[in-house]
PDB file of C-alpha atoms in Angstrom:
ATOM      1  CA  SER F   1       0.000   0.000   0.000  1.00 73.00           C
ATOM      2  CA  ALA F   2       0.988   3.683   0.201  1.00 83.00           C
ATOM      3  CA  VAL F   3       0.649   6.554   2.613  1.00 90.00           C
ATOM      4  CA  ILE F   4      -1.537   9.203   1.000  1.00 94.00           C
ATOM      5  CA  SER F   5      -2.116  12.593   2.601  1.00 95.00           C
ATOM      6  CA  GLN F   6      -4.424  15.414   1.628  1.00 96.00           C
ATOM      7  CA  LYS F   7      -4.464  19.076   2.583  1.00 97.00           C
ATOM      8  CA  PRO F   8      -6.607  20.653   3.837  1.00 96.00           C
ATOM      9  CA  SER F   9      -8.595  17.982   5.663  1.00 95.00           C
ATOM     10  CA  ARG F  10     -11.606  20.300   5.669  1.00 95.00           C
ATOM     11  CA  ASP F  11     -12.531  23.851   4.768  1.00 97.00           C
ATOM     12  CA  ILE F  12     -15.473  26.203   4.751  1.00 97.00           C
ATOM     13  CA  CYS F  13     -15.473  28.584   1.804  1.00 96.00           C
ATOM     14  CA  GLN F  14     -17.554  31.414   0.446  1.00 97.00           C
ATOM     15  CA  ARG F  15     -19.470  31.225  -2.786  1.00 97.00           C
ATOM     16  CA  GLY F  16     -17.462  32.409  -5.782  1.00 97.00           C
ATOM     17  CA  THR F  17     -14.027  31.648  -4.342  1.00 97.00           C
ATOM     18  CA  SER F  18     -11.640  28.827  -5.292  1.00 97.00           C
ATOM     19  CA  LEU F  19      -9.915  26.158  -3.206  1.00 98.00           C
ATOM     20  CA  THR F  20      -6.863  24.079  -4.094  1.00 98.00           C
ATOM     21  CA  ILE F  21      -6.582  20.623  -2.563  1.00 98.00           C
ATOM     22  CA  GLN F  22      -3.222  18.886  -2.377  1.00 98.00           C
ATOM     23  CA  CYS F  23      -2.543  15.158  -2.541  1.00 97.00           C
ATOM     24  CA  GLN F  24       0.859  13.744  -1.567  1.00 97.00           C
ATOM     25  CA  VAL F  25       1.946  10.108  -1.882  1.00 96.00           C
ATOM     26  CA  ASP F  26       4.961   8.584  -0.169  1.00 94.00           C
ATOM     27  CA  SER F  27       6.049   6.692  -3.292  1.00 91.00           C
ATOM     28  CA  GLN F  28       6.100   7.303  -7.011  1.00 92.00           C
ATOM     29  CA  VAL F  29       2.892   6.271  -8.721  1.00 91.00           C
ATOM     30  CA  THR F  30       1.907   6.371 -12.348  1.00 87.00           C
ATOM     31  CA  MET F  31      -1.832   6.765 -11.962  1.00 87.00           C
ATOM     32  CA  MET F  32      -3.563   9.227  -9.633  1.00 93.00           C
ATOM     33  CA  PHE F  33      -7.250  10.023  -9.581  1.00 95.00           C
ATOM     34  CA  TRP F  34      -9.599  12.605  -8.101  1.00 97.00           C
ATOM     35  CA  TYR F  35     -13.086  11.671  -6.882  1.00 96.00           C
ATOM     36  CA  ARG F  36     -16.032  13.611  -5.501  1.00 96.00           C
ATOM     37  CA  GLN F  37     -18.525  12.327  -2.958  1.00 93.00           C
ATOM     38  CA  GLN F  38     -21.565  14.539  -2.621  1.00 93.00           C
ATOM     39  CA  PRO F  39     -23.652  14.289   0.561  1.00 88.00           C
ATOM     40  CA  GLY F  40     -25.498  10.982   0.710  1.00 84.00           C
ATOM     41  CA  GLN F  41     -24.036   9.840  -2.591  1.00 87.00           C
ATOM     42  CA  SER F  42     -21.300   7.488  -3.641  1.00 87.00           C
ATOM     43  CA  LEU F  43     -17.989   8.377  -5.192  1.00 92.00           C
ATOM     44  CA  THR F  44     -17.803   9.792  -8.695  1.00 93.00           C
ATOM     45  CA  LEU F  45     -14.576   9.993 -10.660  1.00 93.00           C
ATOM     46  CA  ILE F  46     -13.708  13.566 -11.649  1.00 96.00           C
ATOM     47  CA  ALA F  47     -10.502  12.965 -13.603  1.00 95.00           C
ATOM     48  CA  THR F  48      -7.288  11.034 -13.977  1.00 93.00           C
ATOM     49  CA  ALA F  49      -4.259  13.180 -13.166  1.00 93.00           C
ATOM     50  CA  ASN F  50      -1.553  12.516 -15.748  1.00 84.00           C
ATOM     51  CA  GLN F  51       2.044  13.378 -14.985  1.00 85.00           C
ATOM     52  CA  GLY F  52       3.423  15.832 -17.487  1.00 81.00           C
ATOM     53  CA  SER F  53       0.231  16.280 -19.460  1.00 82.00           C
ATOM     54  CA  GLU F  54      -3.348  17.467 -19.095  1.00 87.00           C
ATOM     55  CA  ALA F  55      -5.729  15.545 -16.887  1.00 91.00           C
ATOM     56  CA  THR F  56      -8.337  13.280 -18.449  1.00 92.00           C
ATOM     57  CA  TYR F  57     -11.798  14.386 -17.338  1.00 95.00           C
ATOM     58  CA  GLU F  58     -14.913  12.266 -17.013  1.00 92.00           C
ATOM     59  CA  SER F  59     -18.211  13.219 -18.553  1.00 92.00           C
ATOM     60  CA  GLY F  60     -19.757  16.125 -16.699  1.00 94.00           C
ATOM     61  CA  PHE F  61     -16.483  17.549 -15.396  1.00 96.00           C
ATOM     62  CA  VAL F  62     -14.452  20.265 -17.150  1.00 95.00           C
ATOM     63  CA  ILE F  63     -10.990  21.691 -16.750  1.00 95.00           C
ATOM     64  CA  ASP F  64     -12.185  25.258 -16.176  1.00 96.00           C
ATOM     65  CA  LYS F  65     -14.133  24.172 -13.123  1.00 97.00           C
ATOM     66  CA  PHE F  66     -11.693  21.552 -11.794  1.00 97.00           C
ATOM     67  CA  PRO F  67      -8.158  22.350 -12.960  1.00 96.00           C
ATOM     68  CA  ILE F  68      -5.666  19.664 -11.990  1.00 96.00           C
ATOM     69  CA  SER F  69      -1.893  19.734 -11.775  1.00 94.00           C
ATOM     70  CA  ARG F  70       0.454  16.753 -11.646  1.00 95.00           C
ATOM     71  CA  PRO F  71       4.004  18.133 -11.557  1.00 92.00           C
ATOM     72  CA  ASN F  72       5.629  14.830 -10.541  1.00 93.00           C
ATOM     73  CA  LEU F  73       4.892  11.209  -9.667  1.00 93.00           C
ATOM     74  CA  THR F  74       4.168  11.848  -5.976  1.00 95.00           C
ATOM     75  CA  PHE F  75       2.004  14.979  -5.974  1.00 96.00           C
ATOM     76  CA  SER F  76      -1.172  16.391  -7.483  1.00 96.00           C
ATOM     77  CA  THR F  77      -3.546  19.271  -6.852  1.00 97.00           C
ATOM     78  CA  LEU F  78      -7.227  19.728  -7.606  1.00 98.00           C
ATOM     79  CA  THR F  79      -8.726  23.206  -7.657  1.00 98.00           C
ATOM     80  CA  VAL F  80     -12.439  23.731  -7.225  1.00 98.00           C
ATOM     81  CA  SER F  81     -13.094  27.030  -9.003  1.00 97.00           C
ATOM     82  CA  ASN F  82     -15.838  29.613  -8.602  1.00 97.00           C
ATOM     83  CA  MET F  83     -17.471  27.508  -5.930  1.00 97.00           C
ATOM     84  CA  SER F  84     -21.195  27.232  -5.277  1.00 97.00           C
ATOM     85  CA  PRO F  85     -23.025  25.377  -2.479  1.00 96.00           C
ATOM     86  CA  GLU F  86     -23.486  22.450  -4.903  1.00 95.00           C
ATOM     87  CA  ASP F  87     -19.724  21.889  -4.729  1.00 97.00           C
ATOM     88  CA  SER F  88     -19.983  20.959  -1.048  1.00 97.00           C
ATOM     89  CA  SER F  89     -18.576  17.431  -1.029  1.00 95.00           C
ATOM     90  CA  ILE F  90     -15.758  15.235   0.126  1.00 94.00           C
ATOM     91  CA  TYR F  91     -12.953  15.258  -2.428  1.00 96.00           C
ATOM     92  CA  LEU F  92     -10.646  12.252  -2.461  1.00 96.00           C
ATOM     93  CA  CYS F  93      -7.511  11.401  -4.327  1.00 96.00           C
ATOM     94  CA  SER F  94      -6.520   7.839  -5.036  1.00 95.00           C
ATOM     95  CA  VAL F  95      -3.597   5.962  -6.544  1.00 93.00           C
ATOM     96  CA  LEU F  96      -3.277   2.688  -8.395  1.00 89.00           C
ATOM     97  CA  LEU F  97      -0.595   0.407  -6.983  1.00 85.00           C
ATOM     98  CA  PRO F  98       0.576  -3.145  -7.555  1.00 80.00           C
ATOM     99  CA  SER F  99      -0.699  -5.375  -4.768  1.00 75.00           C
ATOM    100  CA  GLY F 100      -0.319  -9.134  -4.603  1.00 72.00           C
ATOM    101  CA  GLY F 101       0.456  -9.375  -8.280  1.00 72.00           C
ATOM    102  CA  PHE F 102      -2.490  -7.220  -9.304  1.00 75.00           C
ATOM    103  CA  ASN F 103      -3.401  -3.540  -9.236  1.00 79.00           C
ATOM    104  CA  GLU F 104      -5.427  -2.011  -6.439  1.00 84.00           C
ATOM    105  CA  GLN F 105      -6.691   1.501  -5.723  1.00 88.00           C
ATOM    106  CA  PHE F 106      -5.849   3.183  -2.447  1.00 91.00           C
ATOM    107  CA  PHE F 107      -7.494   6.355  -1.224  1.00 93.00           C
ATOM    108  CA  GLY F 108      -6.425   9.406   0.700  1.00 94.00           C
ATOM    109  CA  PRO F 109      -8.305  10.593   3.806  1.00 93.00           C
ATOM    110  CA  GLY F 110     -10.375  13.101   1.850  1.00 94.00           C
ATOM    111  CA  THR F 111     -11.018  16.837   2.021  1.00 96.00           C
ATOM    112  CA  ARG F 112     -14.417  17.872   3.334  1.00 94.00           C
ATOM    113  CA  LEU F 113     -15.503  21.075   1.605  1.00 96.00           C
ATOM    114  CA  THR F 114     -18.461  23.180   2.667  1.00 96.00           C
ATOM    115  CA  VAL F 115     -19.465  26.124   0.472  1.00 97.00           C
ATOM    116  CA  LEU F 116     -21.696  28.774   2.024  1.00 96.00           C
TER     117      LEU F 116
ATOM    118  CA  LYS A   2     -22.496   1.887 -18.619  1.00 86.00           C
ATOM    119  CA  GLN A   3     -21.713  -0.003 -15.427  1.00 91.00           C
ATOM    120  CA  GLU A   4     -24.150   0.424 -12.539  1.00 93.00           C
ATOM    121  CA  VAL A   5     -23.516  -0.859  -9.027  1.00 96.00           C
ATOM    122  CA  THR A   6     -26.275  -1.391  -6.477  1.00 96.00           C
ATOM    123  CA  GLN A   7     -25.883  -2.204  -2.806  1.00 96.00           C
ATOM    124  CA  ILE A   8     -28.538  -3.741  -0.597  1.00 94.00           C
ATOM    125  CA  PRO A   9     -29.501  -2.993   2.105  1.00 93.00           C
ATOM    126  CA  ALA A  10     -28.858   0.741   2.277  1.00 94.00           C
ATOM    127  CA  ALA A  11     -28.675   0.515   6.053  1.00 96.00           C
ATOM    128  CA  LEU A  12     -28.388  -2.305   8.553  1.00 96.00           C
ATOM    129  CA  SER A  13     -28.514  -2.370  12.338  1.00 96.00           C
ATOM    130  CA  VAL A  14     -27.481  -5.505  14.241  1.00 96.00           C
ATOM    131  CA  PRO A  15     -26.537  -6.447  17.794  1.00 97.00           C
ATOM    132  CA  GLU A  16     -22.938  -7.276  18.529  1.00 97.00           C
ATOM    133  CA  GLY A  17     -21.893 -10.838  17.733  1.00 97.00           C
ATOM    134  CA  GLU A  18     -24.181 -11.407  14.765  1.00 97.00           C
ATOM    135  CA  ASN A  19     -22.933 -12.659  11.439  1.00 97.00           C
ATOM    136  CA  LEU A  20     -24.106 -10.524   8.540  1.00 95.00           C
ATOM    137  CA  VAL A  21     -24.052 -10.313   4.762  1.00 96.00           C
ATOM    138  CA  LEU A  22     -23.847  -7.204   2.608  1.00 97.00           C
ATOM    139  CA  ASN A  23     -24.877  -7.465  -1.025  1.00 97.00           C
ATOM    140  CA  CYS A  24     -23.516  -5.799  -4.142  1.00 98.00           C
ATOM    141  CA  SER A  25     -24.748  -6.248  -7.713  1.00 97.00           C
ATOM    142  CA  PHE A  26     -23.357  -4.898 -10.966  1.00 96.00           C
ATOM    143  CA  THR A  27     -24.874  -4.723 -14.438  1.00 95.00           C
ATOM    144  CA  ASP A  28     -21.831  -5.367 -16.640  1.00 91.00           C
ATOM    145  CA  SER A  29     -20.165  -8.685 -15.836  1.00 90.00           C
ATOM    146  CA  ALA A  30     -17.034  -7.811 -17.828  1.00 90.00           C
ATOM    147  CA  ILE A  31     -15.194  -6.534 -14.781  1.00 91.00           C
ATOM    148  CA  TYR A  32     -11.463  -6.422 -14.104  1.00 89.00           C
ATOM    149  CA  ASN A  33     -11.906  -6.792 -10.348  1.00 91.00           C
ATOM    150  CA  LEU A  34     -14.223  -5.878  -7.495  1.00 94.00           C
ATOM    151  CA  GLN A  35     -13.182  -4.042  -4.342  1.00 94.00           C
ATOM    152  CA  TRP A  36     -14.839  -3.648  -0.973  1.00 96.00           C
ATOM    153  CA  PHE A  37     -14.068  -0.522   1.037  1.00 96.00           C
ATOM    154  CA  ARG A  38     -14.921   0.779   4.463  1.00 96.00           C
ATOM    155  CA  GLN A  39     -15.660   4.467   5.060  1.00 93.00           C
ATOM    156  CA  ASP A  40     -15.961   5.980   8.507  1.00 91.00           C
ATOM    157  CA  PRO A  41     -18.086   9.140   8.845  1.00 84.00           C
ATOM    158  CA  GLY A  42     -16.472  12.116   7.106  1.00 76.00           C
ATOM    159  CA  LYS A  43     -13.360  10.100   6.309  1.00 80.00           C
ATOM    160  CA  GLY A  44     -11.632   8.542   3.333  1.00 85.00           C
ATOM    161  CA  LEU A  45     -11.830   4.948   2.164  1.00 90.00           C
ATOM    162  CA  THR A  46     -10.007   1.940   3.578  1.00 91.00           C
ATOM    163  CA  SER A  47      -9.566  -0.979   1.211  1.00 91.00           C
ATOM    164  CA  LEU A  48     -10.843  -4.207   2.756  1.00 95.00           C
ATOM    165  CA  LEU A  49     -10.744  -6.859   0.060  1.00 94.00           C
ATOM    166  CA  LEU A  50     -10.072  -7.038  -3.660  1.00 92.00           C
ATOM    167  CA  ILE A  51     -11.326  -9.937  -5.765  1.00 93.00           C
ATOM    168  CA  GLN A  52      -9.870 -10.386  -9.235  1.00 90.00           C
ATOM    169  CA  SER A  53     -12.238 -11.410 -12.013  1.00 90.00           C
ATOM    170  CA  SER A  54     -10.663 -14.880 -12.074  1.00 90.00           C
ATOM    171  CA  GLN A  55     -11.218 -15.420  -8.345  1.00 92.00           C
ATOM    172  CA  ARG A  56     -14.345 -16.459  -6.468  1.00 94.00           C
ATOM    173  CA  GLU A  57     -13.568 -15.227  -2.975  1.00 95.00           C
ATOM    174  CA  GLN A  58     -11.089 -13.495  -0.709  1.00 94.00           C
ATOM    175  CA  THR A  59     -10.758 -13.627   3.062  1.00 96.00           C
ATOM    176  CA  SER A  60      -9.203 -11.306   5.606  1.00 94.00           C
ATOM    177  CA  GLY A  61      -9.764 -12.035   9.279  1.00 96.00           C
ATOM    178  CA  ARG A  62     -13.497 -11.934   9.991  1.00 97.00           C
ATOM    179  CA  LEU A  63     -14.269 -10.701   6.476  1.00 97.00           C
ATOM    180  CA  ASN A  64     -15.020 -12.875   3.471  1.00 97.00           C
ATOM    181  CA  ALA A  65     -15.953 -11.517   0.067  1.00 97.00           C
ATOM    182  CA  SER A  66     -17.307 -13.624  -2.768  1.00 97.00           C
ATOM    183  CA  LEU A  67     -17.724 -12.880  -6.442  1.00 97.00           C
ATOM    184  CA  ASP A  68     -20.097 -14.422  -8.987  1.00 96.00           C
ATOM    185  CA  LYS A  69     -19.408 -12.677 -12.283  1.00 93.00           C
ATOM    186  CA  SER A  70     -22.016 -14.575 -14.255  1.00 92.00           C
ATOM    187  CA  SER A  71     -24.821 -13.344 -12.025  1.00 94.00           C
ATOM    188  CA  GLY A  72     -23.235  -9.924 -11.445  1.00 95.00           C
ATOM    189  CA  ARG A  73     -23.100 -10.283  -7.671  1.00 97.00           C
ATOM    190  CA  SER A  74     -20.687  -9.975  -4.792  1.00 97.00           C
ATOM    191  CA  THR A  75     -21.251 -10.440  -1.094  1.00 97.00           C
ATOM    192  CA  LEU A  76     -19.295  -9.307   1.936  1.00 97.00           C
ATOM    193  CA  TYR A  77     -19.683 -11.580   4.934  1.00 97.00           C
ATOM    194  CA  ILE A  78     -18.754 -10.223   8.354  1.00 97.00           C
ATOM    195  CA  ALA A  79     -18.462 -12.793  11.120  1.00 97.00           C
ATOM    196  CA  ALA A  80     -19.045 -12.067  14.793  1.00 97.00           C
ATOM    197  CA  SER A  81     -19.722  -8.379  14.254  1.00 97.00           C
ATOM    198  CA  GLN A  82     -18.313  -5.809  16.693  1.00 97.00           C
ATOM    199  CA  PRO A  83     -19.231  -2.177  17.438  1.00 97.00           C
ATOM    200  CA  GLY A  84     -15.961  -1.173  15.769  1.00 96.00           C
ATOM    201  CA  ASP A  85     -17.327  -2.567  12.497  1.00 97.00           C
ATOM    202  CA  SER A  86     -19.842   0.282  12.390  1.00 97.00           C
ATOM    203  CA  ALA A  87     -19.161   2.201   9.180  1.00 97.00           C
ATOM    204  CA  THR A  88     -20.364   2.519   5.598  1.00 95.00           C
ATOM    205  CA  TYR A  89     -19.277  -0.322   3.337  1.00 97.00           C
ATOM    206  CA  LEU A  90     -18.799   0.430  -0.347  1.00 97.00           C
ATOM    207  CA  CYS A  91     -18.273  -1.947  -3.206  1.00 96.00           C
ATOM    208  CA  ALA A  92     -16.696  -0.839  -6.463  1.00 95.00           C
ATOM    209  CA  ALA A  93     -16.478  -2.658  -9.776  1.00 94.00           C
ATOM    210  CA  ALA A  94     -13.462  -2.065 -11.994  1.00 91.00           C
ATOM    211  CA  SER A  95     -14.676  -2.125 -15.573  1.00 82.00           C
ATOM    212  CA  GLY A  96     -11.231  -1.377 -16.945  1.00 73.00           C
ATOM    213  CA  TYR A  97      -7.654  -1.211 -15.797  1.00 68.00           C
ATOM    214  CA  SER A  98      -8.381   1.627 -13.412  1.00 71.00           C
ATOM    215  CA  THR A  99     -11.986   2.792 -13.740  1.00 80.00           C
ATOM    216  CA  LEU A 100     -13.997   2.128 -10.587  1.00 90.00           C
ATOM    217  CA  THR A 101     -17.781   2.412 -10.400  1.00 93.00           C
ATOM    218  CA  PHE A 102     -19.037   2.664  -6.834  1.00 95.00           C
ATOM    219  CA  GLY A 103     -22.287   1.670  -5.220  1.00 95.00           C
ATOM    220  CA  LYS A 104     -23.974   4.007  -2.748  1.00 94.00           C
ATOM    221  CA  GLY A 105     -22.926   1.863   0.184  1.00 95.00           C
ATOM    222  CA  THR A 106     -24.466   0.036   3.117  1.00 97.00           C
ATOM    223  CA  MET A 107     -24.431   1.927   6.410  1.00 96.00           C
ATOM    224  CA  LEU A 108     -23.810  -0.621   9.167  1.00 97.00           C
ATOM    225  CA  LEU A 109     -24.456  -0.023  12.854  1.00 97.00           C
ATOM    226  CA  VAL A 110     -23.405  -2.687  15.355  1.00 97.00           C
ATOM    227  CA  SER A 111     -24.775  -2.046  18.812  1.00 97.00           C
ATOM    228  CA  PRO A 112     -23.123  -3.350  21.994  1.00 95.00           C
TER     229      PRO A 112
END
């Protein structure tokens, strides 16, 4: 497995502002992902963070709203731009790692965002 | 498009009971299936991963089974404890890395 940390762990923000969430892994990983979990809902994949190139976004998510950086193989950021109350969610990063001869996803502790 | 359903949505049991959580998925062409635990307001802890070629995995009091042909997986928890109280999520990997999550089963084990 890997040790994955996220900053901040939680934040309360005003409508119209932006927040950048950091994800740090203690080992180099090829694939990193960002998920959103809205209240009472399950996890939805926002994008795959690609090192050295633009992120790959899932349907319904766009770069202008959720810009992602991946400057190296251990770090990524997700920015939630021009926030509205509908963006209140837990945001989680995850990594894909070899485990027991296969690949397994491991998740960070999440960032709980509340937008007023 | 893969869809994952978990039943029941919530479950309350007294300590010591054995219990089964159910997960179904619509597309049987999965790469693997993972079970996670999520404590309130927290991230996900991986519990068990079953590859598409496997039928079950065990870890301590947990046993997960997979029946690809019927699109079902179950998580069996033996001798439940209050510390098992959490939301349990299953996720089907339809590709190398794409996970589709169910909405989870919220489990409460009372002393």
